[in-house]
Coordinates of C-alpha atoms and ligand atoms in Angstrom, one line a residue:
X185 CA -37.6 22.8 29.1
X186 CA -38.4 21.3 25.8
X187 CA -37.6 18.1 24.1
X188 CA -35.4 18.1 21.1
X189 CA -33.6 15.8 18.8
X190 CA -30.0 14.8 19.0
X191 CA -28.5 14.4 15.6
X192 CA -25.4 13.0 14.1
X193 CA -23.1 16.0 13.2
X194 CA -20.9 16.3 10.2
X195 CA -18.8 13.2 9.9
X196 CA -15.9 14.7 8.1
X197 CA -16.8 13.0 4.8
X198 CA -17.6 9.6 6.2
X199 CA -20.9 8.2 4.8
X200 CA -22.2 5.7 7.3
X201 CA -20.6 5.0 10.6
X202 CA -21.3 2.3 13.2
X203 CA -22.4 3.0 16.7
X204 CA -19.9 1.1 18.8
X205 CA -20.8 2.2 22.3
X206 CA -23.7 4.0 24.1
X207 CA -22.2 6.2 26.8
X208 CA -25.5 7.4 28.3
X209 CA -29.0 6.1 29.0
X210 CA -32.4 7.6 29.0
X211 CA -32.8 9.6 32.2
X212 CA -29.1 10.6 32.4
X213 CA -28.4 14.3 33.0
X214 CA -25.6 15.6 30.8
X215 CA -23.6 18.7 30.3
X216 CA -23.0 20.3 27.0
X217 CA -20.4 18.4 25.1
X218 CA -20.6 15.3 27.3
X219 CA -20.0 12.3 25.1
X220 CA -23.2 10.5 24.3
X221 CA -22.1 7.7 22.1
X222 CA -19.1 6.4 20.3
X223 CA -19.2 6.0 16.5
X224 CA -16.6 4.3 14.4
X225 CA -15.6 4.7 10.9
X226 CA -13.0 2.3 9.3
X227 CA -10.3 4.9 10.1
X228 CA -11.2 6.5 13.5
X229 CA -13.7 6.4 16.3
X230 CA -15.2 9.5 17.7
X231 CA -17.5 10.4 20.5
X232 CA -20.7 12.2 19.7
X233 CA -21.0 15.1 22.1
X234 CA -24.2 16.4 23.7
X235 CA -25.3 19.5 21.9
X236 CA -26.3 21.1 25.2
X237 CA -26.9 20.5 28.9
X238 CA -30.1 18.6 29.9
X239 CA -31.6 15.3 30.4
X240 CA -31.6 12.4 27.9
X241 CA -35.1 11.3 27.3
X242 CA -34.6 8.6 24.7
X243 CA -31.8 7.0 22.7
X244 CA -33.1 5.8 19.3
X245 CA -30.0 3.8 18.3
X246 CA -28.3 0.8 19.7
X247 CA -24.8 -0.6 19.4
X248 CA -24.2 -1.9 15.9
X249 CA -26.6 0.5 14.2
X250 CA -25.2 2.4 11.2
X251 CA -25.9 6.2 11.2
X252 CA -25.0 9.1 9.0
X253 CA -24.9 12.8 9.2
X254 CA -28.3 14.3 10.3
X255 CA -29.7 11.0 11.7
X256 CA -31.5 11.4 14.9
X257 CA -29.9 9.3 17.6
X258 CA -32.0 10.4 20.6
X259 CA -34.0 13.0 22.3
X260 CA -33.2 15.3 25.2
X261 CA -34.8 17.9 27.3
X262 CA -32.5 20.9 27.4
X263 CA -32.1 22.7 30.8
X264 CA -33.0 26.3 30.8
X265 CA -30.1 28.6 30.1
X266 CA -27.7 25.7 29.6
X267 CA -25.0 25.4 27.1
X268 CA -27.5 23.5 25.1
X269 CA -28.7 26.7 23.6
X270 CA -27.8 25.2 20.3
X271 CA -30.7 22.8 20.7
X272 CA -33.1 24.8 22.7
X273 CA -36.8 24.8 21.9
X274 CA -37.5 25.9 18.4
X275 CA -34.4 24.3 17.0
X276 CA -34.1 23.7 13.4
X277 CA -32.0 20.9 12.1
X278 CA -28.8 22.8 12.0
X279 CA -29.0 23.6 15.6
X280 CA -28.4 20.0 16.4
X281 CA -25.0 19.9 14.7
X282 CA -22.7 21.4 17.3
X283 CA -19.5 21.1 15.3
X284 CA -20.7 23.4 12.6
X285 CA -21.9 26.1 14.9
X286 CA -18.9 28.4 15.1
X287 CA -20.7 31.5 14.2
X288 CA -23.7 30.6 16.5
X289 CA -21.4 29.7 19.3
X290 CA -23.2 29.8 22.7
X291 CA -22.3 32.7 24.9
X292 CA -20.8 30.4 27.5
X293 CA -18.1 29.3 25.1
X294 CA -14.8 30.4 26.5
X295 CA -12.4 32.8 24.9
X296 CA -9.9 30.0 24.5
X297 CA -12.3 28.0 22.5
X298 CA -13.2 30.8 20.3
X299 CA -9.5 31.4 19.7
X300 CA -9.1 27.7 18.9
X301 CA -11.9 27.9 16.4
X302 CA -10.4 31.0 14.9
X303 CA -7.0 29.4 14.6
X304 CA -8.2 26.5 12.6
X305 CA -7.3 27.1 9.0
X306 CA -10.1 27.5 6.5
X307 CA -10.5 24.4 4.5
X308 CA -8.7 24.5 1.3
X309 CA -10.6 24.4 -1.9
X310 CA -10.4 20.9 -3.2
X311 CA -9.3 20.9 -6.8
X312 CA -7.4 17.6 -7.2
X313 CA -3.7 17.0 -6.8
X314 CA -1.9 17.4 -3.4
X315 CA -0.2 20.0 -1.5
X316 CA 2.2 20.1 1.4
X317 CA 1.1 21.7 4.7
X318 CA 3.3 22.3 7.7
X319 CA 1.2 21.7 10.8
X320 CA 2.0 24.1 13.7
X321 CA 1.3 23.8 17.3
X322 CA -2.0 25.5 18.2
X323 CA -2.6 27.6 21.3
X324 CA -2.1 25.4 24.3
X325 CA -4.4 27.1 26.7
X326 CA -1.8 29.6 27.6
X327 CA 0.9 27.0 28.4
X328 CA 4.4 27.0 26.9
X329 CA 7.2 24.4 26.7
X330 CA 4.8 21.5 27.1
X331 CA 6.7 18.2 26.6
X332 CA 5.7 15.8 23.9
X333 CA 4.9 12.4 25.6
X334 CA 3.9 10.5 22.5
X335 CA 4.1 10.8 18.8
X336 CA 0.9 9.2 17.6
X337 CA 1.8 8.9 13.9
X338 CA 4.7 7.7 11.8
X339 CA 6.1 9.1 8.6
X340 CA 4.2 7.6 5.7
X341 CA 1.0 7.1 7.7
X342 CA -2.2 8.0 6.0
X343 CA -4.3 9.9 8.5
X344 CA -7.8 11.5 8.7
X345 CA -8.5 15.0 9.7
X346 CA -8.6 15.1 13.5
X347 CA -6.5 12.0 14.0
X348 CA -4.1 12.7 16.9
X349 CA -0.7 13.7 15.8
X350 CA 1.2 14.0 19.0
X351 CA 0.3 14.0 22.7
X352 CA 1.7 16.7 25.0
X353 CA 1.4 16.7 28.7
X354 CA 1.5 19.5 31.2
X355 CA 1.4 18.9 34.9
X356 CA -2.4 19.4 34.8
X357 CA -3.6 17.8 31.6
X358 CA -2.8 15.9 28.6
X359 CA -3.7 17.2 25.1
X360 CA -3.7 15.4 21.8
X361 CA -3.0 17.7 19.0
X362 CA -5.2 16.6 16.1
X363 CA -4.4 16.9 12.4
X364 CA -6.3 19.8 10.7
X365 CA -6.4 17.8 7.5
X366 CA -6.4 14.2 6.2
X367 CA -3.4 13.2 4.3
X368 CA 0.0 11.5 4.4
X369 CA 2.6 12.3 7.1
X370 CA 5.6 13.4 5.1
X371 CA 8.0 14.4 7.9
X372 CA 7.8 14.5 11.6
X373 CA 9.6 17.6 13.0
X374 CA 9.4 16.9 16.7
X375 CA 10.5 14.0 18.9
X376 CA 9.3 12.6 22.2
X377 CA 10.5 14.9 25.0
X378 CA 10.6 18.0 22.9
X379 CA 9.0 21.0 24.6
X380 CA 6.4 22.7 22.4
X381 CA 4.8 26.1 22.4
X382 CA 2.2 27.6 20.2
X383 CA 3.5 28.1 16.6
X384 CA 6.2 25.5 16.8
X385 CA 6.4 23.3 13.7
X386 CA 5.0 19.9 14.3
X387 CA 5.1 18.0 11.0
X388 CA 4.7 18.2 7.3
X389 CA 1.7 16.7 5.8
X390 CA 0.9 15.9 2.2
X391 CA -2.7 16.7 1.8
X392 CA -4.5 14.8 -0.9
X393 CA -7.2 16.8 -2.6
X394 CA -10.4 15.8 -4.3
X395 CA -10.1 13.6 -7.3
X396 CA -7.0 11.8 -6.0
X397 CA -6.8 8.5 -4.4
X398 CA -4.2 8.0 -1.8
X399 CA -1.6 6.6 -4.1
X400 CA -2.3 9.0 -6.8
X401 CA -1.6 11.8 -4.3
X402 CA 1.6 10.2 -3.3
X403 CA 2.8 9.9 -6.9
X404 CA 2.2 13.6 -7.6
X405 CA 4.8 16.1 -6.5
X406 CA 3.3 17.9 -3.6
X407 CA 2.5 21.5 -4.1
X408 CA 4.1 23.4 -1.3
X409 CA 1.4 25.9 -0.5
X410 CA 3.8 27.4 2.0
X411 CA 0.9 27.7 4.4
X412 CA 1.0 26.5 7.9
X413 CA -1.9 24.9 9.7
X414 CA -2.7 25.1 13.3
X415 CA -5.0 22.5 14.6
X416 CA -7.1 22.7 17.8
X417 CA -5.6 21.0 20.8
X418 CA -7.9 18.5 22.4
X419 CA -8.0 18.4 26.2
X420 CA -10.5 17.5 28.8
X421 CA -11.5 21.1 28.8
X422 CA -11.4 21.2 25.1
X423 CA -14.3 18.7 25.2
X424 CA -16.4 21.7 24.8
X425 CA -15.2 22.2 21.3
X426 CA -17.7 21.7 18.6
X427 CA -16.3 19.0 16.4
X428 CA -17.3 15.5 17.5
X429 CA -14.0 14.2 16.2
X430 CA -12.3 16.3 18.9
X431 CA -14.0 14.3 21.5
X432 CA -12.4 11.1 20.5
X433 CA -9.0 12.6 20.8
X434 CA -9.3 14.4 24.2
X435 CA -8.0 12.5 27.2
X436 CA -6.3 12.9 30.5
X437 CA -3.1 11.0 30.6
X438 CA -2.9 7.6 32.3
X439 CA 0.7 6.5 32.3
X440 CA 0.8 3.4 30.2
X441 CA 3.1 0.5 30.8
X442 CA 6.2 0.8 28.6
X443 CA 5.2 0.0 25.1
X444 CA 1.5 -0.3 25.9
X445 CA -1.0 1.8 23.9
X446 CA -4.4 2.5 25.2
X447 CA -7.3 3.2 22.9
X448 CA -10.3 4.5 24.6
X449 CA -12.5 7.6 24.6
X450 CA -12.5 10.2 27.3
X451 CA -15.7 8.9 29.0
X452 CA -14.1 5.5 29.3
X453 CA -10.9 6.9 30.6
X454 CA -12.8 9.0 33.1
X455 CA -14.6 5.9 34.3
X456 CA -11.4 4.0 34.6
X457 CA -9.9 6.9 36.6
X458 CA -12.8 7.1 38.9
X459 CA -12.6 3.4 39.6
X460 CA -8.8 3.4 39.9
X461 CA -8.4 1.0 37.0
X462 CA -5.1 0.9 35.2
X463 CA -6.1 1.1 31.6
X464 CA -2.9 -0.5 30.3
X465 CA -4.1 -3.8 31.9
X466 CA -7.6 -3.7 30.4
X467 CA -8.3 -5.7 27.3
X468 CA -10.4 -3.7 24.9
X469 CA -13.3 -5.6 23.2
X470 CA -14.2 -2.8 20.8
X471 CA -13.0 -2.5 17.3
X472 CA -9.3 -2.4 17.0
X473 CA -9.1 -3.3 20.7
X474 CA -10.7 -0.1 21.8
X475 CA -11.5 -0.2 25.5
X476 CA -15.2 0.2 26.2
X477 CA -17.0 1.0 29.4
X478 CA -18.0 -2.6 29.7
X479 CA -14.4 -3.6 29.6
X480 CA -13.5 -1.3 32.4
X481 CA -16.4 -2.6 34.5
X482 CA -15.6 -6.2 33.7
X483 CA -12.0 -5.6 34.7
X484 CA -12.9 -4.0 38.0
X485 CA -15.3 -6.8 38.7
X486 CA -12.7 -9.5 38.0
X487 CA -10.2 -7.7 40.2
X488 CA -12.7 -7.6 43.0
X489 CA -13.5 -11.2 42.7
X490 CA -9.9 -12.2 42.6
X491 CA -9.2 -10.2 45.7
X492 CA -12.2 -11.7 47.5
X493 CA -11.1 -15.2 46.6
X494 CA -7.6 -14.4 47.8
X495 CA -8.8 -13.6 51.3
X496 CA -7.5 -10.7 53.3
X497 CA -4.4 -10.2 51.3
X498 CA -5.9 -10.3 47.9
X499 CA -4.3 -12.3 45.2
X500 CA -1.8 -10.5 43.2
X501 CA -3.3 -7.1 43.9
X502 CA -0.9 -4.4 42.8
X503 CA 1.5 -7.0 41.3
X504 CA 2.3 -6.2 37.7
X505 CA 1.1 -8.8 35.2
X506 CA 3.5 -10.7 33.0
X507 CA 3.4 -9.3 29.5
X508 CA 3.6 -11.9 26.7
X509 CA 5.6 -11.3 23.6
X510 CA 4.2 -12.3 20.2
X511 CA 5.8 -15.8 20.3
X512 CA 5.1 -16.4 16.6
X513 CA 7.9 -14.0 15.9
X514 CA 10.3 -16.7 17.2
X515 CA 8.7 -19.7 15.5
X516 CA 5.5 -21.6 15.0
X517 CA 3.2 -21.7 18.0
X518 CA -0.2 -23.3 18.8
X519 CA -2.6 -22.1 21.5
X520 CA -5.0 -24.3 23.4
X521 CA -7.4 -23.4 26.2
X522 CA -6.3 -24.4 29.7
X523 CA -8.4 -27.2 31.3
X524 CA -10.4 -26.0 34.2
X525 CA -8.2 -28.0 36.5
X526 CA -5.1 -26.4 35.2
X527 CA -6.6 -23.0 35.6
X528 CA -7.7 -23.7 39.2
X529 CA -4.3 -25.2 40.1
X530 CA -2.6 -22.2 38.6
X531 CA -4.7 -19.8 40.6
X532 CA -4.2 -21.8 43.8
X533 CA -0.4 -22.0 43.3
X534 CA -0.2 -18.3 42.6
X535 CA -2.4 -17.4 45.6
X536 CA -0.3 -19.5 47.9
X537 CA 3.0 -18.2 46.4
X538 CA 1.9 -14.6 46.7
X539 CA 0.3 -14.9 50.2
X540 CA 2.7 -17.1 52.0
X541 CA 6.3 -16.3 53.0
X542 CA 7.8 -19.6 52.1
X543 CA 11.0 -21.1 53.6
X544 CA 12.2 -24.7 52.8
X545 CA 14.1 -26.8 55.3
X546 CA 16.1 -29.8 53.9
X547 CA 17.0 -33.0 55.6
X548 CA 18.1 -36.6 54.7
X549 CA 16.5 -39.5 56.5
X550 CA 18.3 -42.8 56.8
X551 CA 15.7 -45.3 55.6
X552 CA 18.0 -48.3 55.2
X553 CA 16.2 -50.3 57.9
X554 CA 12.8 -49.0 56.9
X555 CA 13.4 -50.1 53.3
X556 CA 14.6 -53.6 54.5
X557 CA 11.4 -53.9 56.5
X558 CA 9.2 -52.6 53.6
X559 CA 10.8 -55.2 51.3
X560 CA 10.2 -57.9 53.8
X561 CA 6.5 -57.2 53.6
X562 CA 6.3 -57.8 49.9
X563 CA 4.8 -61.3 50.2
X564 CA 2.4 -60.1 52.8
X565 CA 1.4 -57.3 50.5
X566 CA 0.8 -59.6 47.6
X567 CA -1.5 -61.6 49.8
X568 CA -3.5 -58.6 50.8
X569 CA -3.4 -57.2 47.3
X570 CA -1.8 -54.0 48.7
X571 CA 1.6 -52.6 47.6
X572 CA 3.7 -51.2 50.5
X573 CA 5.6 -48.2 49.2
X574 CA 7.6 -45.7 51.3
X575 CA 4.6 -43.4 51.4
X576 CA 2.6 -45.0 54.3
X577 CA 5.8 -44.8 56.5
X578 CA 6.2 -41.2 55.6
X579 CA 2.5 -40.5 56.3
X580 CA 2.8 -42.1 59.7
X581 CA 6.0 -40.2 60.5
X582 CA 4.3 -36.9 59.5
X583 CA 1.3 -37.7 61.7
X584 CA 3.5 -38.3 64.7
X585 CA 5.5 -35.1 64.0
X586 CA 2.3 -33.1 63.6
X587 CA 1.1 -34.4 67.0
X588 CA 4.4 -33.6 68.6
X589 CA 4.8 -30.2 67.0
X590 CA 1.2 -28.9 66.8
X591 CA 2.4 -25.5 65.5
X592 CA 2.4 -27.2 62.1
X593 CA -1.2 -28.4 62.5
X594 CA -2.7 -24.9 62.2
X595 CA -4.2 -22.4 59.8
X596 CA -3.9 -18.6 60.1
X597 CA -6.9 -16.4 60.1
X598 CA -5.3 -13.1 59.3
X599 CA -8.5 -11.2 59.2
X600 CA -9.4 -12.1 62.8
X601 CA -5.8 -12.4 63.8
X602 CA -6.3 -15.9 65.1
X603 CA -4.5 -19.2 64.9
X604 CA -6.8 -22.1 64.1
X605 CA -5.5 -25.2 65.9
X606 CA -6.7 -28.5 64.5
X607 CA -7.5 -31.4 66.8
X608 CA -7.4 -33.9 64.0
X609 CA -4.6 -35.1 61.6
X610 CA -5.8 -35.4 58.0
X611 CA -3.0 -35.4 55.4
X612 CA -3.2 -34.7 51.7
X613 CA -1.2 -36.6 49.2
X614 CA -0.3 -34.9 45.9
X615 CA -1.1 -37.2 43.0
X616 CA 0.2 -36.7 39.5
X617 CA -2.6 -37.5 37.1
X618 CA -2.9 -37.1 33.3
X619 CA -5.2 -34.2 33.9
X620 CA -3.0 -32.4 36.4
X621 CA -2.2 -32.4 40.1
X622 CA -4.9 -33.6 42.5
X623 CA -4.6 -33.8 46.3
X624 CA -6.9 -36.4 47.9
X625 CA -6.9 -36.4 51.7
X626 CA -6.4 -39.3 54.1
X627 CA -8.3 -38.7 57.3
X628 CA -7.1 -39.5 60.8
X629 CA -3.7 -40.7 59.7
X630 CA -2.6 -41.0 63.3
X631 CA -5.2 -43.6 63.9
X632 CA -4.5 -45.8 61.0
X633 CA -2.0 -48.6 60.5
X634 CA 0.6 -48.9 57.7
X635 CA -1.4 -51.4 55.6
X636 CA -4.5 -49.3 55.9
X637 CA -2.6 -46.3 54.8
X638 CA -1.0 -48.2 51.9
X639 CA -4.4 -49.4 50.8
X640 CA -6.1 -46.0 51.2
X641 CA -3.4 -44.0 49.5
X642 CA -3.3 -46.4 46.5
X643 CA -7.1 -46.3 46.3
X644 CA -7.3 -42.5 46.4
X645 CA -4.4 -42.1 43.9
X646 CA -6.3 -44.4 41.5
X647 CA -9.5 -42.5 42.0
X648 CA -7.7 -39.3 41.3
X649 CA -6.3 -40.7 38.1
X650 CA -9.7 -42.0 37.1
X651 CA -11.3 -38.6 37.9
X652 CA -13.5 -40.3 40.5
X653 CA -12.6 -38.3 43.5
X654 CA -15.4 -36.6 45.3
X655 CA -15.0 -33.0 46.5
X656 CA -15.2 -34.2 50.1
X657 CA -12.2 -36.5 49.5
X658 CA -10.1 -33.5 48.6
X659 CA -11.0 -31.4 51.6
X660 CA -9.9 -30.9 55.2
X661 CA -6.2 -31.6 55.0
X662 CA -3.9 -30.2 57.8
X663 CA -0.7 -30.9 55.9
X664 CA 0.4 -32.3 52.5
X665 CA 2.9 -34.8 51.3
X666 CA 4.2 -34.5 47.7
X667 CA 6.3 -37.4 46.8
X668 CA 8.5 -37.4 43.7
X669 CA 10.5 -40.3 45.0
X670 CA 9.2 -42.7 42.4
X671 CA 10.3 -40.3 39.7
X672 CA 13.7 -38.8 40.7
X673 CA 15.4 -35.7 42.0
X674 CA 17.5 -34.8 45.0
X675 CA 15.4 -32.0 46.5
X676 CA 12.8 -29.4 45.6
X677 CA 10.9 -26.5 47.1
X678 CA 7.2 -27.4 47.3
X679 CA 4.6 -24.7 47.6
X680 CA 2.5 -24.7 50.7
X681 CA -1.1 -25.9 50.0
X682 CA -2.9 -23.0 51.8
X683 CA -4.6 -22.6 54.2
X684 CA -2.2 -25.4 55.5
X685 CA 1.1 -24.1 56.8
X686 CA 3.5 -26.8 55.7
X687 CA 4.1 -29.3 53.0
X688 CA 6.7 -32.1 52.8
X689 CA 8.4 -32.8 49.6
X690 CA 10.0 -36.3 49.2
X691 CA 12.7 -37.0 46.6
X692 CA 14.2 -40.2 45.5
X693 CA 16.1 -42.3 48.0
X694 CA 19.7 -43.0 47.1
X695 CA 22.6 -44.9 48.6
X696 CA 25.1 -42.6 50.2
X697 CA 28.2 -43.0 52.2
X698 CA 27.5 -42.0 55.8
X699 CA 30.2 -41.5 58.4
X700 CA 29.4 -43.5 61.6
X701 CA 32.3 -42.1 63.6
X702 CA 34.7 -44.8 62.5
X703 CA 34.0 -45.4 58.9
X704 CA 31.7 -44.7 56.0
X705 CA 28.6 -46.9 55.9
X706 CA 26.4 -47.3 52.8
X707 CA 23.0 -46.0 53.8
X708 CA 19.8 -45.4 51.8
X709 CA 19.1 -41.8 52.3
X710 CA 15.7 -40.2 51.7
X711 CA 15.8 -36.5 50.9
X712 CA 13.1 -34.5 52.6
X713 CA 12.2 -30.8 51.7
X714 CA 9.8 -29.2 54.2
X715 CA 8.3 -25.9 52.9
X716 CA 6.5 -23.9 55.6
X717 CA 4.7 -20.7 56.1
X718 CA 7.1 -18.6 58.1
X719 CA 4.3 -16.6 59.6
X720 CA 3.1 -19.7 61.4
X721 CA 6.3 -21.7 61.9
X722 CA 9.7 -20.6 62.9
X723 CA 12.9 -22.0 61.5
X724 CA 13.9 -23.8 64.6
X725 CA 10.6 -25.7 64.7
X726 CA 11.0 -26.5 61.0
X727 CA 14.4 -28.0 61.8
X728 CA 12.9 -29.9 64.7
X729 CA 10.1 -31.2 62.5
X730 CA 12.5 -32.6 59.8
X731 CA 14.9 -34.0 62.4
X732 CA 12.0 -35.8 64.0
X733 CA 10.9 -37.2 60.7
X734 CA 14.4 -38.4 60.0
X735 CA 14.6 -40.0 63.5
X736 CA 11.2 -41.7 63.1
X737 CA 12.0 -43.1 59.7
X738 CA 15.5 -44.0 60.7
X739 CA 14.0 -46.3 63.4
X740 CA 10.4 -47.1 62.5
X741 CA 9.9 -48.8 65.9
X742 CA 9.6 -45.3 67.3
X743 CA 6.5 -44.8 65.1
X744 CA 4.8 -47.3 67.5
X745 CA 5.5 -45.3 70.6
Ligands
LIG183 N1 12.6 -43.1 46.8 C1 12.8 -44.2 46.0 N2 11.9 -44.9 45.5 C2 10.6 -44.5 45.8 C3 10.3 -43.4 46.6 C4 11.4 -42.7 47.1 N3 11.2 -41.6 47.8 N4 9.0 -43.3 46.7 C5 8.4 -44.3 45.9 N5 9.4 -45.0 45.4 C6 9.3 -46.2 44.6 C7 8.2 -47.1 45.1 O1 8.7 -47.9 46.1 C8 7.9 -47.8 43.8 O2 8.9 -48.7 43.5 P1 8.6 -50.3 43.5 O3 7.5 -50.5 42.5 O4 10.0 -50.9 43.1 O5 8.2 -50.7 44.9 C9 7.9 -46.8 42.8 O6 8.8 -45.8 43.3 C10 6.6 -46.1 42.4 O7 5.9 -45.7 43.6 P2 4.5 -45.0 43.4 O8 4.7 -43.7 42.9 O9 3.7 -45.9 42.6 O10 3.9 -45.0 44.8 P3 4.1 -44.0 46.0 O11 3.2 -44.6 47.1 O12 5.5 -43.8 46.4 O13 3.5 -42.7 45.5 C11 1.9 -41.1 44.7 C12 2.1 -42.5 45.3 C13 0.4 -41.0 44.5 C14 2.3 -40.1 45.7 C15 2.7 -41.0 43.4 O14 2.3 -42.0 42.5 C16 2.6 -39.7 42.7 O15 1.6 -39.4 42.0 N6 3.6 -38.9 42.9 C17 3.7 -37.6 42.2 C18 3.2 -36.5 43.1 C19 3.5 -35.2 42.5 O16 3.2 -35.0 41.3 N7 3.9 -34.2 43.2 C20 4.2 -33.0 42.7 C21 3.4 -32.0 43.3 S1 3.9 -30.4 43.0 O17 3.8 -30.3 41.4

C-alpha cells in the first residue's frame, strides 16, 4: 500500500469549480469510482470519482473551496491489486486523472465499459462555426426496448457535454444518457414512453465550435456533418466509467411525485435509498436546490422526531404532503413566518386529526330557564365583580356528565394497550386570543360553585389574552369545552384535544319553536356538538352524554343533585 494524491480530473473546459459537498472523510474505505466529492460549475454539478480502491487518508479541500484541473483534493492509500491501479505507487500526475485513462484502462474494467469508451465519438476539431449532430442511443448494457421515463432537456436548451439528455429505465436500473457534446438542443426525436435500443436516434444537437459564443452559433446555419454521436449511458454500474461528469448523471430511479424533479448525485440517492427516504419530499439546500447528504440526514431526523412526538401511531407518517403551487402566478402574495404558537397549534391539530377517529354528536339543550336564572344573577354578579355567562353552567353540566359517564374521563395508552381512568375532573376551556388559541384548565370543576367557576374562567381567559398563563395552568385537562356561543354559528365539529377523548363545542343559543305536545313554545336552544374519540367512546354513550347535558342544562336544579 502506498499513499498517493487524489487530483481533480479534466473538467471539460471549466476553469475553476466549487466544491459543494464532501462525500467521504479521512479513514473511509472506498472502491474505485466511488464518488469522493461533488463539484459544481455554473452549468452542472459532478461527482469526482475515486481513482482506485483504497482508504482515504486525508481530504485537503473543504466545501466552498474552488478547485481546478490537476489540483490535489486529498490523499489515499490504494489497496493492493485494486482498481486503483491508476493511482498505484509510483504514479505520475496523469495517473490521478481517471477520466483520461482510456488507453491505460485497468484490467478490471469490463468489456461493456471498454465498448462504451470505444463508442464515444472522437472530439471534433474545433474550428469555429457550428455543426449539427444527431445523437444516437449508446449501448445499453445489452438491453433493448428500454422505455424513456424522462426527457431531461427541451428544444432550445443550451447544454454542456455530459448533461443528461433522457432517462431510460429497465426493470433493474435507470440510466441517464448524457450528451456527448455541449451545444443547443435543436430537435428532440423521442418522447416519454418510447422504447429505445442502441443506435436509435435521440435528438439533434447544434454543436457550437470554438470561436463562437452561444448566440453566434445559433445565428450561423449549422453545418450538417451527417455524423451521429453515441454517448455513454450512465448507470450505477457505469459509475466505473472514467469521466467524472458521468458520475453526476448516474442514478437509480426513485419514482418522483408527479411533476417533482429531484437533483442529487448517486451517493446521495444511495443514502436516501438506504434510509428509505423519499427524495421527492426532501428540500435540497445545495446550489439549484440540489439535495445533499445533510439534507437527507436532516429529513430522516425530522421524520423520526415527528414520529416520536406523535406517539405510537406517528404523526402523518406515510401521508403524502400537500404540495403548494406558486401562488404568485395568481396574484400578489406575501409570506410571513408562523408564530411559534401557531406552529405548535397546527402540529397538535394535525396530530389529533390524524390519530383520532373522530365522530361528532349534535344536540340542542333548552336553556330558557337557565338563561332566566343567569340574568337574574346580574346584579349579584356586579356586586361580586364577576360576570355570569353560560360557560360556568356548561362547565358544571360537563363535570356531572363526566362523573356519570366515566368512559369520557379517560386517555388511551395504545402502546401498552391500557385505558387510563382519571379520578379527577379538570376541564380545559378554549380561549380565542390575538396570538391564537390557548386552552387553560380549570381544576376540580366538580368541586366548585358557579360563581367560582365564572371568576376562574374569566381570570384564566384574561391571563391567556395577556400571555400570562403558566404552563401548569394549561396542563392536566380531562375534557375541553370550546365555546363559540358569544360569536355565532349553529354547529361545528371540534377536534379532540388529545390525549383527551372528547370535546364539547358550544354554538350560539337561539330562540326556536319547540313542540310541547300541544303547541309550539318559544325556547332558547343551545346547540351542542360533542366530538369524541371513537376508539374510547361508542356512539350510544356519546348520545347519552349529550342527552344528559341537555337535561342538566334544561333544569339546572339537577346540577345540585
Ligand atoms: N349563546 C349565546 N350567547 C352566548 C353564548 C352562547 N352559547 N355564550 C356566551 N354568550 C354570550 C355571553 O353571555 C356574553 O353576552 P352578554 O355580555 O350579553 O352576557 C357574550 O356572549 C360574550 O361572552 P364571552 O365570550 O365573553 O364569555 P364566555 O364565558 O361565554 O366565553 C371564552 C369565554 C373564553 C370561552 C370565550 O371568550 C372565547 O374565547 N371563546 C372562543 C373559543 C374559541 O375560539 N374556540 C374555538 C376553538 S377551535 O378553533
